[in-house]
Amino acid sequence: MSAEILSFETGLPAAPPPVDDEPALVVDVEGYEGPLDLLLALARQQKVDLAKISILALADQYLSFIEAARKIRLELAADYLVMAAWLAFLKSRLLLPEPATAEGPSAEEMATALANRLRRLEAIREAANSLMTRPQLMRDVFPRGEPEQIAEIKHPKFTATLFDLLTAYAAQRQQRVLASVHLAKRTVWSLAEARATLERLVGIAEEWASLDEYLMSFVGDPTQRATVFASSFAAALELVREGQVDLQQTQPFAPIYFRKRPPQPASDVASATEQPAG
Amino acid sequence: MASLAEKRIVEVDEPSETVGARPEELRLLEALLFAAAEPLDQAALAKRLPEGADVKAALEQLQADYALRGVNLVRIGSKWAFRTANDLSWLMTRETTETRRLSRAAIEVLAIIAYHQPVTRAEIEDIRGVVTSKGTLDVLLETGWIRPRGRRKTPGRPLTFGTTESFLSQFSLEALGDLPGLDELKGTGLLDSRLPTGFAVPAPSDDPALREDEDPLEPGDLDLALAPAVEPENPENPE
Amino acid sequence: MASLAEKRIVEVDEPSETVGARPEELRLLEALLFAAAEPLDQAALAKRLPEGADVKAALEQLQADYALRGVNLVRIGSKWAFRTANDLSWLMTRETTETRRLSRAAIEVLAIIAYHQPVTRAEIEDIRGVVTSKGTLDVLLETGWIRPRGRRKTPGRPLTFGTTESFLSQFSLEALGDLPGLDELKGTGLLDSRLPTGFAVPAPSDDPALREDEDPLEPGDLDLALAPAVEPENPENPE
């Protein structure tokens, strides 16, 4: 029964209600939220419990309200007119004796249903009112005005793979070696260093000795061998030229032997090969 | 606050402190609930308390502790929050920011949703006897007090509406059962939207679990019903 | 302060509140201070309290009431506010884990520590040819993959670093000796095969036993190295 009033617009007339000479009724649709609201307002005028309300009287009130509104050409929303039609129908059903084989709800049942709708609307309005009077947040009760922030502590979980690690290690070691040409020079024996060392060695080498062996035992770090050999050989040649040392090598790349030159006036020059050692 | 950022490892010492003999849980709960911007649920609180702490008992104890103070511990649905005491609203007037004034229609619709939820727009209109303007629902969705919760399994599959936790929070309700006049309404059978008054009187429920006659929302539904109004059900995500 | 941080589980047997005896001013102050968006000064509070209330005394009483609670009433300049108790600041934190990739520099330093351990910062720098930033070592200490293991018996007594067991587990190594050596590095193409003959890769060992040229750590060394904010290596100024 409610279906017929649902699909209408609620656009209510904005025109102010002109005061009519109708004594009891002030036609003021503007204040009502639809026909049920109007019916409820009218029902209140009966000043009885809604459960005991006379639907017949209510229908009369409503219909005369609508009549009055139409008389002053107030445009009523369709909802109100549909309700009026339905109430007129209900009124006639209530006044006429019930047919013996009635189909659908009886007039009494329809009236009760209407009364219940009104009661329900009234009840929900009362509930709404008491809801609104409850202590409301930010009106009556307040939360912490200055909430404190929860600080987020991030625990890093680090990731790295063995590949990252090895790549990094290899790359930087390699880069360092290849890029350190000038540093390699720093570890080169200077001629003076080599000569000083050889002079020290030669001081004890009365017999022929292998230079290689001496150098091997002297140079612990294999990375320095090449430079030690080169410098020592050059220094040795110098010492030979000065006549302090004899060198001998039996064939190319063979070990080089040296000894302190025995004190002899003769200038039988020691044979120094032209082949330098590696 | 810089000091908040620093992680302290609390030493467990001898209980040299006997003052008040107040369980440490209560201090922790106090601190958490005071600091929080939003109500916190028991699970979220338990996560921050020492293992094995009886959070429920501690909350009840704390609620009792604060019952007579200017600040009370209140339950909001399944969550807890400190709020200024009800009876001190006169004192707090200056704190009031501009509160939203709802239209009479909006208040009515809100009440219908609260007492009849889950409820469709058509059912709301049936009770009020008038079409609900879209604006009214929009305003309510914007407050965050109502949310679309599902779709009714009837032709047209209309959205069903219900209230949110922030509705409870707004109106200082522990649970929906505390709605004023709910018992009377139930007693008169007026809650049943079907006429005439039936025997089985449905109680309103904001249980997020759908009813038998509800289908879940579809992906687009929430956008449709204004995104900001919708509360995530579980704000605290488990790590 | 530390004593407040103790964890105590003690039964509350007597009500700590003497109900009724509590002046209404305290409730009002509680509510006002709780709801205020900023600290309030005495004058502002006095304006809201009943005429003739002794605000100063009430504030002091309130401060005492809350002294042992999880929330304290603190004075900030001339203003008052509720704040989480200092010792509970750890509670106001949420801990999350975030995955971070180590910087290239950190991986390089880590690799050198792994192969050349025990190694000092100066030695690392010598191998890398660049100064190691403090942050890089801090990050590595934070990973827990390296540790300071001793002090080198040289002038300045610098810390020596080595890898830890969690280094092994991070890189799925059974033992440090599983790190590939020169030939393997060459074999995998990571090292150029035409490197000078003198080029060597040490056979790494993380044997915790100190070497001959190492002294044991001193009591303060570990804290120093673990505290992320503190310079982990400070050979010049032993505290």
Short mmCIF file of N, CA and C in Angstrom, two decimals, chain C residues 6-156:
data_model
loop_
_atom_site.label_atom_id
_atom_site.label_comp_id
_atom_site.label_asym_id
_atom_site.label_seq_id
_atom_site.Cartn_x
_atom_site.Cartn_y
_atom_site.Cartn_z
N GLU C 6 60.34 -0.52 35.43
CA GLU C 6 60.29 -1.92 35.77
C GLU C 6 58.96 -2.52 35.44
N LYS C 7 59.03 -3.73 35.09
CA LYS C 7 57.79 -4.45 34.84
C LYS C 7 57.38 -5.11 36.14
N ARG C 8 56.22 -4.75 36.59
CA ARG C 8 55.77 -5.32 37.84
C ARG C 8 54.38 -5.86 37.63
N ILE C 9 54.18 -7.04 38.09
CA ILE C 9 52.80 -7.54 38.09
C ILE C 9 52.44 -7.78 39.53
N VAL C 10 51.68 -6.89 40.03
CA VAL C 10 51.34 -6.94 41.45
C VAL C 10 49.83 -6.79 41.53
N GLU C 11 49.25 -7.55 42.38
CA GLU C 11 47.80 -7.46 42.53
C GLU C 11 47.42 -6.13 43.17
N VAL C 12 46.38 -5.55 42.64
CA VAL C 12 45.85 -4.36 43.30
C VAL C 12 44.82 -4.84 44.30
N ASP C 13 45.05 -4.56 45.53
CA ASP C 13 44.06 -5.05 46.47
C ASP C 13 43.25 -3.93 47.11
N GLU C 14 43.88 -2.77 47.22
CA GLU C 14 43.08 -1.70 47.81
C GLU C 14 42.88 -0.63 46.75
N PRO C 15 41.70 -0.06 46.74
CA PRO C 15 41.43 0.97 45.74
C PRO C 15 42.37 2.17 45.96
N SER C 16 43.06 2.55 44.89
CA SER C 16 44.02 3.63 45.07
C SER C 16 43.30 4.98 45.16
N GLU C 17 42.05 4.98 44.77
CA GLU C 17 41.31 6.23 44.81
C GLU C 17 40.46 6.25 46.07
N THR C 18 40.50 7.36 46.73
CA THR C 18 39.52 7.51 47.79
C THR C 18 38.40 8.32 47.20
N VAL C 19 37.41 7.56 46.77
CA VAL C 19 36.31 8.14 46.02
C VAL C 19 35.61 9.21 46.85
N GLY C 20 35.15 10.22 46.15
CA GLY C 20 34.36 11.23 46.85
C GLY C 20 35.23 12.31 47.44
N ALA C 21 36.37 11.90 47.97
CA ALA C 21 37.23 12.88 48.59
C ALA C 21 37.94 13.73 47.54
N ARG C 22 37.76 13.36 46.28
CA ARG C 22 38.51 14.04 45.25
C ARG C 22 37.79 15.32 44.84
N PRO C 23 38.48 16.44 44.95
CA PRO C 23 37.81 17.70 44.63
C PRO C 23 37.38 17.73 43.17
N GLU C 24 36.25 18.37 42.93
CA GLU C 24 35.72 18.47 41.58
C GLU C 24 36.69 19.20 40.64
N GLU C 25 37.48 20.12 41.21
CA GLU C 25 38.44 20.85 40.36
C GLU C 25 39.35 19.89 39.61
N LEU C 26 39.70 18.81 40.29
CA LEU C 26 40.63 17.86 39.65
C LEU C 26 39.97 17.24 38.42
N ARG C 27 38.70 16.93 38.54
CA ARG C 27 37.99 16.36 37.39
C ARG C 27 37.95 17.38 36.25
N LEU C 28 37.67 18.62 36.62
CA LEU C 28 37.57 19.65 35.59
C LEU C 28 38.92 19.84 34.90
N LEU C 29 39.96 19.91 35.69
CA LEU C 29 41.30 20.08 35.12
C LEU C 29 41.65 18.91 34.21
N GLU C 30 41.35 17.73 34.70
CA GLU C 30 41.60 16.52 33.93
C GLU C 30 40.96 16.63 32.55
N ALA C 31 39.68 16.96 32.57
CA ALA C 31 38.93 17.02 31.31
C ALA C 31 39.48 18.11 30.40
N LEU C 32 39.74 19.27 30.97
CA LEU C 32 40.23 20.39 30.15
C LEU C 32 41.59 20.07 29.54
N LEU C 33 42.47 19.56 30.36
CA LEU C 33 43.83 19.30 29.88
C LEU C 33 43.85 18.15 28.88
N PHE C 34 42.96 17.21 29.12
CA PHE C 34 42.89 16.06 28.21
C PHE C 34 42.41 16.49 26.82
N ALA C 35 41.39 17.34 26.82
CA ALA C 35 40.77 17.69 25.54
C ALA C 35 41.49 18.82 24.82
N ALA C 36 42.34 19.54 25.54
CA ALA C 36 42.98 20.70 24.92
C ALA C 36 43.91 20.28 23.79
N ALA C 37 43.89 21.09 22.75
CA ALA C 37 44.73 20.77 21.60
C ALA C 37 46.15 21.26 21.80
N GLU C 38 46.37 22.01 22.86
CA GLU C 38 47.72 22.49 23.15
C GLU C 38 47.84 22.67 24.65
N PRO C 39 49.07 22.77 25.13
CA PRO C 39 49.24 22.97 26.57
C PRO C 39 48.52 24.25 27.02
N LEU C 40 47.98 24.21 28.23
CA LEU C 40 47.23 25.36 28.73
C LEU C 40 47.96 25.96 29.93
N ASP C 41 47.92 27.29 30.02
CA ASP C 41 48.56 27.89 31.19
C ASP C 41 47.56 28.07 32.32
N GLN C 42 48.11 28.39 33.44
CA GLN C 42 47.30 28.44 34.65
C GLN C 42 46.15 29.43 34.53
N ALA C 43 46.42 30.54 33.87
CA ALA C 43 45.39 31.57 33.74
C ALA C 43 44.22 31.05 32.91
N ALA C 44 44.54 30.38 31.82
CA ALA C 44 43.49 29.84 30.95
C ALA C 44 42.65 28.82 31.70
N LEU C 45 43.33 28.02 32.50
CA LEU C 45 42.61 27.01 33.27
C LEU C 45 41.73 27.66 34.33
N ALA C 46 42.28 28.68 34.99
CA ALA C 46 41.54 29.36 36.06
C ALA C 46 40.25 29.95 35.52
N LYS C 47 40.31 30.45 34.29
CA LYS C 47 39.14 31.07 33.68
C LYS C 47 37.98 30.09 33.54
N ARG C 48 38.32 28.79 33.38
CA ARG C 48 37.28 27.80 33.16
C ARG C 48 36.82 27.15 34.45
N LEU C 49 37.58 27.31 35.48
CA LEU C 49 37.22 26.64 36.74
C LEU C 49 36.30 27.54 37.56
N PRO C 50 35.59 26.93 38.50
CA PRO C 50 34.71 27.74 39.37
C PRO C 50 35.51 28.83 40.07
N GLU C 51 34.85 29.92 40.25
CA GLU C 51 35.45 31.07 40.95
C GLU C 51 36.11 30.60 42.25
N GLY C 52 37.29 31.14 42.49
CA GLY C 52 37.92 30.88 43.78
C GLY C 52 38.66 29.57 43.91
N ALA C 53 38.69 28.79 42.82
CA ALA C 53 39.40 27.52 42.91
C ALA C 53 40.91 27.78 42.95
N ASP C 54 41.59 26.98 43.73
CA ASP C 54 43.04 27.13 43.83
C ASP C 54 43.67 26.30 42.72
N VAL C 55 43.86 26.92 41.58
CA VAL C 55 44.30 26.18 40.40
C VAL C 55 45.70 25.60 40.61
N LYS C 56 46.55 26.40 41.23
CA LYS C 56 47.92 25.96 41.41
C LYS C 56 47.96 24.68 42.26
N ALA C 57 47.24 24.75 43.36
CA ALA C 57 47.22 23.59 44.25
C ALA C 57 46.62 22.39 43.53
N ALA C 58 45.54 22.65 42.78
CA ALA C 58 44.88 21.55 42.09
C ALA C 58 45.81 20.94 41.04
N LEU C 59 46.53 21.78 40.35
CA LEU C 59 47.46 21.26 39.34
C LEU C 59 48.54 20.41 39.99
N GLU C 60 49.02 20.88 41.12
CA GLU C 60 50.06 20.11 41.80
C GLU C 60 49.52 18.77 42.28
N GLN C 61 48.29 18.83 42.78
CA GLN C 61 47.66 17.60 43.24
C GLN C 61 47.49 16.63 42.05
N LEU C 62 47.05 17.17 40.95
CA LEU C 62 46.83 16.35 39.77
C LEU C 62 48.15 15.76 39.27
N GLN C 63 49.17 16.59 39.32
CA GLN C 63 50.48 16.12 38.88
C GLN C 63 50.93 14.95 39.75
N ALA C 64 50.70 15.08 41.05
CA ALA C 64 51.06 14.00 41.97
C ALA C 64 50.22 12.75 41.69
N ASP C 65 48.92 12.97 41.43
CA ASP C 65 48.01 11.85 41.13
C ASP C 65 48.52 11.02 39.96
N TYR C 66 49.06 11.72 38.97
CA TYR C 66 49.43 11.04 37.73
C TYR C 66 50.90 10.67 37.67
N ALA C 67 51.63 11.01 38.73
CA ALA C 67 53.09 10.84 38.67
C ALA C 67 53.49 9.41 38.32
N LEU C 68 52.76 8.45 38.86
CA LEU C 68 53.16 7.06 38.65
C LEU C 68 52.35 6.38 37.55
N ARG C 69 51.53 7.16 36.90
CA ARG C 69 50.67 6.56 35.88
C ARG C 69 51.38 6.50 34.52
N GLY C 70 50.67 5.93 33.58
CA GLY C 70 51.24 5.82 32.23
C GLY C 70 51.22 7.16 31.52
N VAL C 71 50.43 8.06 32.07
CA VAL C 71 50.33 9.41 31.52
C VAL C 71 50.66 10.35 32.66
N ASN C 72 51.49 11.31 32.41
CA ASN C 72 51.88 12.26 33.45
C ASN C 72 51.40 13.65 33.08
N LEU C 73 51.16 14.42 34.13
CA LEU C 73 50.86 15.83 33.89
C LEU C 73 52.20 16.56 33.94
N VAL C 74 52.57 17.16 32.85
CA VAL C 74 53.88 17.81 32.81
C VAL C 74 53.72 19.30 32.55
N ARG C 75 54.70 20.02 33.06
CA ARG C 75 54.70 21.46 32.84
C ARG C 75 55.66 21.75 31.70
N ILE C 76 55.19 22.51 30.75
CA ILE C 76 56.02 22.86 29.61
C ILE C 76 56.11 24.38 29.63
N GLY C 77 57.22 24.89 30.10
CA GLY C 77 57.30 26.33 30.32
C GLY C 77 56.30 26.68 31.39
N SER C 78 55.38 27.56 31.08
CA SER C 78 54.39 27.93 32.09
C SER C 78 53.08 27.20 31.84
N LYS C 79 53.10 26.25 30.89
CA LYS C 79 51.85 25.59 30.54
C LYS C 79 51.84 24.12 30.96
N TRP C 80 50.66 23.58 30.96
CA TRP C 80 50.48 22.21 31.44
C TRP C 80 49.87 21.33 30.37
N ALA C 81 50.29 20.09 30.35
CA ALA C 81 49.72 19.15 29.39
C ALA C 81 49.92 17.72 29.89
N PHE C 82 49.04 16.85 29.45
CA PHE C 82 49.25 15.42 29.71
C PHE C 82 50.20 14.87 28.65
N ARG C 83 51.10 14.05 29.11
CA ARG C 83 52.03 13.42 28.17
C ARG C 83 52.27 11.98 28.61
N THR C 84 52.54 11.15 27.64
CA THR C 84 52.92 9.77 27.95
C THR C 84 54.14 9.79 28.87
N ALA C 85 54.13 8.94 29.86
CA ALA C 85 55.27 8.87 30.77
C ALA C 85 56.54 8.61 29.98
N ASN C 86 57.59 9.31 30.37
CA ASN C 86 58.85 9.21 29.64
C ASN C 86 59.33 7.78 29.45
N ASP C 87 59.21 7.01 30.52
CA ASP C 87 59.78 5.67 30.45
C ASP C 87 58.97 4.75 29.55
N LEU C 88 57.81 5.25 29.08
CA LEU C 88 56.99 4.40 28.20
C LEU C 88 57.10 4.83 26.75
N SER C 89 58.07 5.68 26.49
CA SER C 89 58.15 6.19 25.12
C SER C 89 58.35 5.05 24.12
N TRP C 90 58.97 4.01 24.59
CA TRP C 90 59.16 2.85 23.68
C TRP C 90 57.83 2.27 23.23
N LEU C 91 56.81 2.49 24.06
CA LEU C 91 55.49 1.94 23.75
C LEU C 91 54.86 2.69 22.57
N MET C 92 55.28 3.93 22.43
CA MET C 92 54.68 4.79 21.41
C MET C 92 55.36 4.61 20.07
N THR C 93 55.91 3.45 19.89
CA THR C 93 56.61 3.24 18.64
C THR C 93 56.05 1.99 17.99
N ARG C 94 56.12 1.99 16.71
CA ARG C 94 55.72 0.83 15.98
C ARG C 94 56.96 0.36 15.25
N GLU C 95 57.24 -0.90 15.36
CA GLU C 95 58.46 -1.37 14.71
C GLU C 95 58.15 -2.08 13.42
N THR C 96 58.84 -1.68 12.42
CA THR C 96 58.61 -2.31 11.13
C THR C 96 59.97 -2.72 10.55
N THR C 97 59.90 -3.67 9.71
CA THR C 97 61.13 -4.12 9.07
C THR C 97 61.12 -3.64 7.64
N GLU C 98 62.21 -3.06 7.25
CA GLU C 98 62.29 -2.68 5.84
C GLU C 98 63.56 -3.26 5.26
N THR C 99 63.40 -3.76 4.09
CA THR C 99 64.55 -4.40 3.45
C THR C 99 65.37 -3.33 2.75
N ARG C 100 66.65 -3.36 3.04
CA ARG C 100 67.53 -2.36 2.45
C ARG C 100 68.69 -3.05 1.76
N ARG C 101 69.05 -2.55 0.64
CA ARG C 101 70.24 -3.06 -0.03
C ARG C 101 71.44 -2.32 0.53
N LEU C 102 72.52 -3.03 0.70
CA LEU C 102 73.73 -2.37 1.16
C LEU C 102 74.29 -1.50 0.04
N SER C 103 74.87 -0.41 0.42
CA SER C 103 75.49 0.46 -0.57
C SER C 103 76.71 -0.26 -1.16
N ARG C 104 77.16 0.23 -2.29
CA ARG C 104 78.31 -0.39 -2.92
C ARG C 104 79.53 -0.29 -2.01
N ALA C 105 79.67 0.88 -1.41
CA ALA C 105 80.81 1.08 -0.51
C ALA C 105 80.77 0.08 0.63
N ALA C 106 79.57 -0.13 1.17
CA ALA C 106 79.45 -1.05 2.31
C ALA C 106 79.81 -2.46 1.89
N ILE C 107 79.36 -2.86 0.72
CA ILE C 107 79.68 -4.21 0.25
C ILE C 107 81.18 -4.35 0.05
N GLU C 108 81.80 -3.30 -0.47
CA GLU C 108 83.24 -3.35 -0.69
C GLU C 108 84.00 -3.51 0.63
N VAL C 109 83.59 -2.69 1.59
CA VAL C 109 84.25 -2.77 2.89
C VAL C 109 84.03 -4.14 3.51
N LEU C 110 82.80 -4.61 3.38
CA LEU C 110 82.48 -5.92 3.93
C LEU C 110 83.36 -7.00 3.30
N ALA C 111 83.52 -6.91 2.00
CA ALA C 111 84.31 -7.91 1.29
C ALA C 111 85.76 -7.89 1.79
N ILE C 112 86.28 -6.70 1.99
CA ILE C 112 87.66 -6.60 2.45
C ILE C 112 87.79 -7.14 3.87
N ILE C 113 86.80 -6.81 4.70
CA ILE C 113 86.85 -7.35 6.06
C ILE C 113 86.80 -8.87 6.00
N ALA C 114 85.95 -9.39 5.13
CA ALA C 114 85.81 -10.84 5.04
C ALA C 114 87.13 -11.51 4.64
N TYR C 115 87.77 -10.98 3.62
CA TYR C 115 88.98 -11.62 3.11
C TYR C 115 90.21 -11.30 3.96
N HIS C 116 90.27 -10.10 4.50
CA HIS C 116 91.52 -9.66 5.13
C HIS C 116 91.46 -9.64 6.64
N GLN C 117 90.35 -10.11 7.21
CA GLN C 117 90.22 -10.03 8.66
C GLN C 117 91.33 -10.80 9.38
N PRO C 118 91.72 -10.38 10.56
CA PRO C 118 91.33 -9.14 11.22
C PRO C 118 91.99 -7.94 10.56
N VAL C 119 91.21 -6.92 10.36
CA VAL C 119 91.70 -5.79 9.60
C VAL C 119 91.23 -4.49 10.26
N THR C 120 92.08 -3.49 10.25
CA THR C 120 91.70 -2.21 10.86
C THR C 120 91.13 -1.30 9.79
N ARG C 121 90.52 -0.27 10.26
CA ARG C 121 89.93 0.69 9.33
C ARG C 121 91.00 1.26 8.41
N ALA C 122 92.17 1.55 8.98
CA ALA C 122 93.24 2.13 8.16
C ALA C 122 93.66 1.15 7.06
N GLU C 123 93.68 -0.14 7.43
CA GLU C 123 94.08 -1.14 6.44
C GLU C 123 93.03 -1.28 5.34
N ILE C 124 91.78 -1.18 5.75
CA ILE C 124 90.70 -1.23 4.74
C ILE C 124 90.88 -0.08 3.76
N GLU C 125 91.18 1.05 4.33
CA GLU C 125 91.33 2.24 3.48
C GLU C 125 92.54 2.09 2.57
N ASP C 126 93.55 1.45 3.09
CA ASP C 126 94.74 1.25 2.29
C ASP C 126 94.43 0.36 1.09
N ILE C 127 93.64 -0.68 1.33
CA ILE C 127 93.30 -1.59 0.25
C ILE C 127 92.36 -0.93 -0.75
N ARG C 128 91.40 -0.19 -0.21
CA ARG C 128 90.42 0.42 -1.12
C ARG C 128 90.95 1.69 -1.76
N GLY C 129 91.91 2.33 -1.11
CA GLY C 129 92.44 3.55 -1.68
C GLY C 129 91.54 4.75 -1.45
N VAL C 130 90.46 4.55 -0.67
CA VAL C 130 89.62 5.69 -0.33
C VAL C 130 89.32 5.64 1.16
N VAL C 131 88.99 6.80 1.69
CA VAL C 131 88.63 6.88 3.10
C VAL C 131 87.27 6.21 3.30
N THR C 132 87.15 5.43 4.33
CA THR C 132 85.88 4.78 4.63
C THR C 132 85.04 5.72 5.48
N SER C 133 83.83 6.00 5.02
CA SER C 133 83.01 6.92 5.80
C SER C 133 82.52 6.20 7.05
N LYS C 134 82.30 6.98 8.09
CA LYS C 134 81.85 6.42 9.34
C LYS C 134 80.53 5.68 9.16
N GLY C 135 79.68 6.28 8.33
CA GLY C 135 78.37 5.69 8.10
C GLY C 135 78.46 4.28 7.53
N THR C 136 79.46 4.07 6.68
CA THR C 136 79.58 2.75 6.06
C THR C 136 79.85 1.67 7.11
N LEU C 137 80.78 1.96 7.99
CA LEU C 137 81.07 0.98 9.04
C LEU C 137 79.87 0.83 9.98
N ASP C 138 79.18 1.94 10.26
CA ASP C 138 78.00 1.88 11.12
C ASP C 138 76.96 0.94 10.54
N VAL C 139 76.72 1.11 9.26
CA VAL C 139 75.72 0.27 8.60
C VAL C 139 76.13 -1.19 8.69
N LEU C 140 77.41 -1.45 8.47
CA LEU C 140 77.88 -2.84 8.52
C LEU C 140 77.76 -3.41 9.93
N LEU C 141 78.04 -2.58 10.91
CA LEU C 141 77.89 -3.05 12.29
C LEU C 141 76.42 -3.35 12.56
N GLU C 142 75.55 -2.51 11.97
CA GLU C 142 74.11 -2.69 12.16
C GLU C 142 73.63 -4.01 11.55
N THR C 143 74.24 -4.41 10.49
CA THR C 143 73.83 -5.66 9.86
C THR C 143 74.14 -6.85 10.77
N GLY C 144 75.10 -6.64 11.66
CA GLY C 144 75.49 -7.75 12.52
C GLY C 144 76.42 -8.72 11.81
N TRP C 145 76.87 -8.37 10.63
CA TRP C 145 77.72 -9.28 9.87
C TRP C 145 79.20 -9.09 10.21
N ILE C 146 79.52 -7.93 10.75
CA ILE C 146 80.91 -7.73 11.18
C ILE C 146 80.91 -7.37 12.66
N ARG C 147 82.05 -7.54 13.25
CA ARG C 147 82.18 -7.19 14.66
C ARG C 147 83.60 -6.70 14.90
N PRO C 148 83.74 -5.82 15.86
CA PRO C 148 85.08 -5.47 16.26
C PRO C 148 85.59 -6.65 17.08
N ARG C 149 86.80 -7.13 16.79
CA ARG C 149 87.23 -8.34 17.48
C ARG C 149 88.43 -8.13 18.39
N GLY C 150 89.13 -7.05 18.21
CA GLY C 150 90.27 -6.79 19.08
C GLY C 150 90.84 -5.43 18.75
N ARG C 151 92.03 -5.21 19.32
CA ARG C 151 92.73 -3.97 18.99
C ARG C 151 94.11 -4.34 18.52
N ARG C 152 94.54 -3.75 17.45
CA ARG C 152 95.85 -4.04 16.88
C ARG C 152 96.93 -3.46 17.77
N LYS C 153 97.97 -4.25 17.97
CA LYS C 153 99.07 -3.77 18.82
C LYS C 153 99.97 -2.82 18.05
N THR C 154 99.42 -1.73 17.63
CA THR C 154 100.22 -0.72 16.95
C THR C 154 99.87 0.61 17.58
N PRO C 155 100.65 1.62 17.29
CA PRO C 155 100.33 2.93 17.89
C PRO C 155 98.90 3.32 17.56
N GLY C 156 98.19 3.79 18.55
CA GLY C 156 96.79 4.17 18.36
C GLY C 156 95.86 3.01 18.67
#
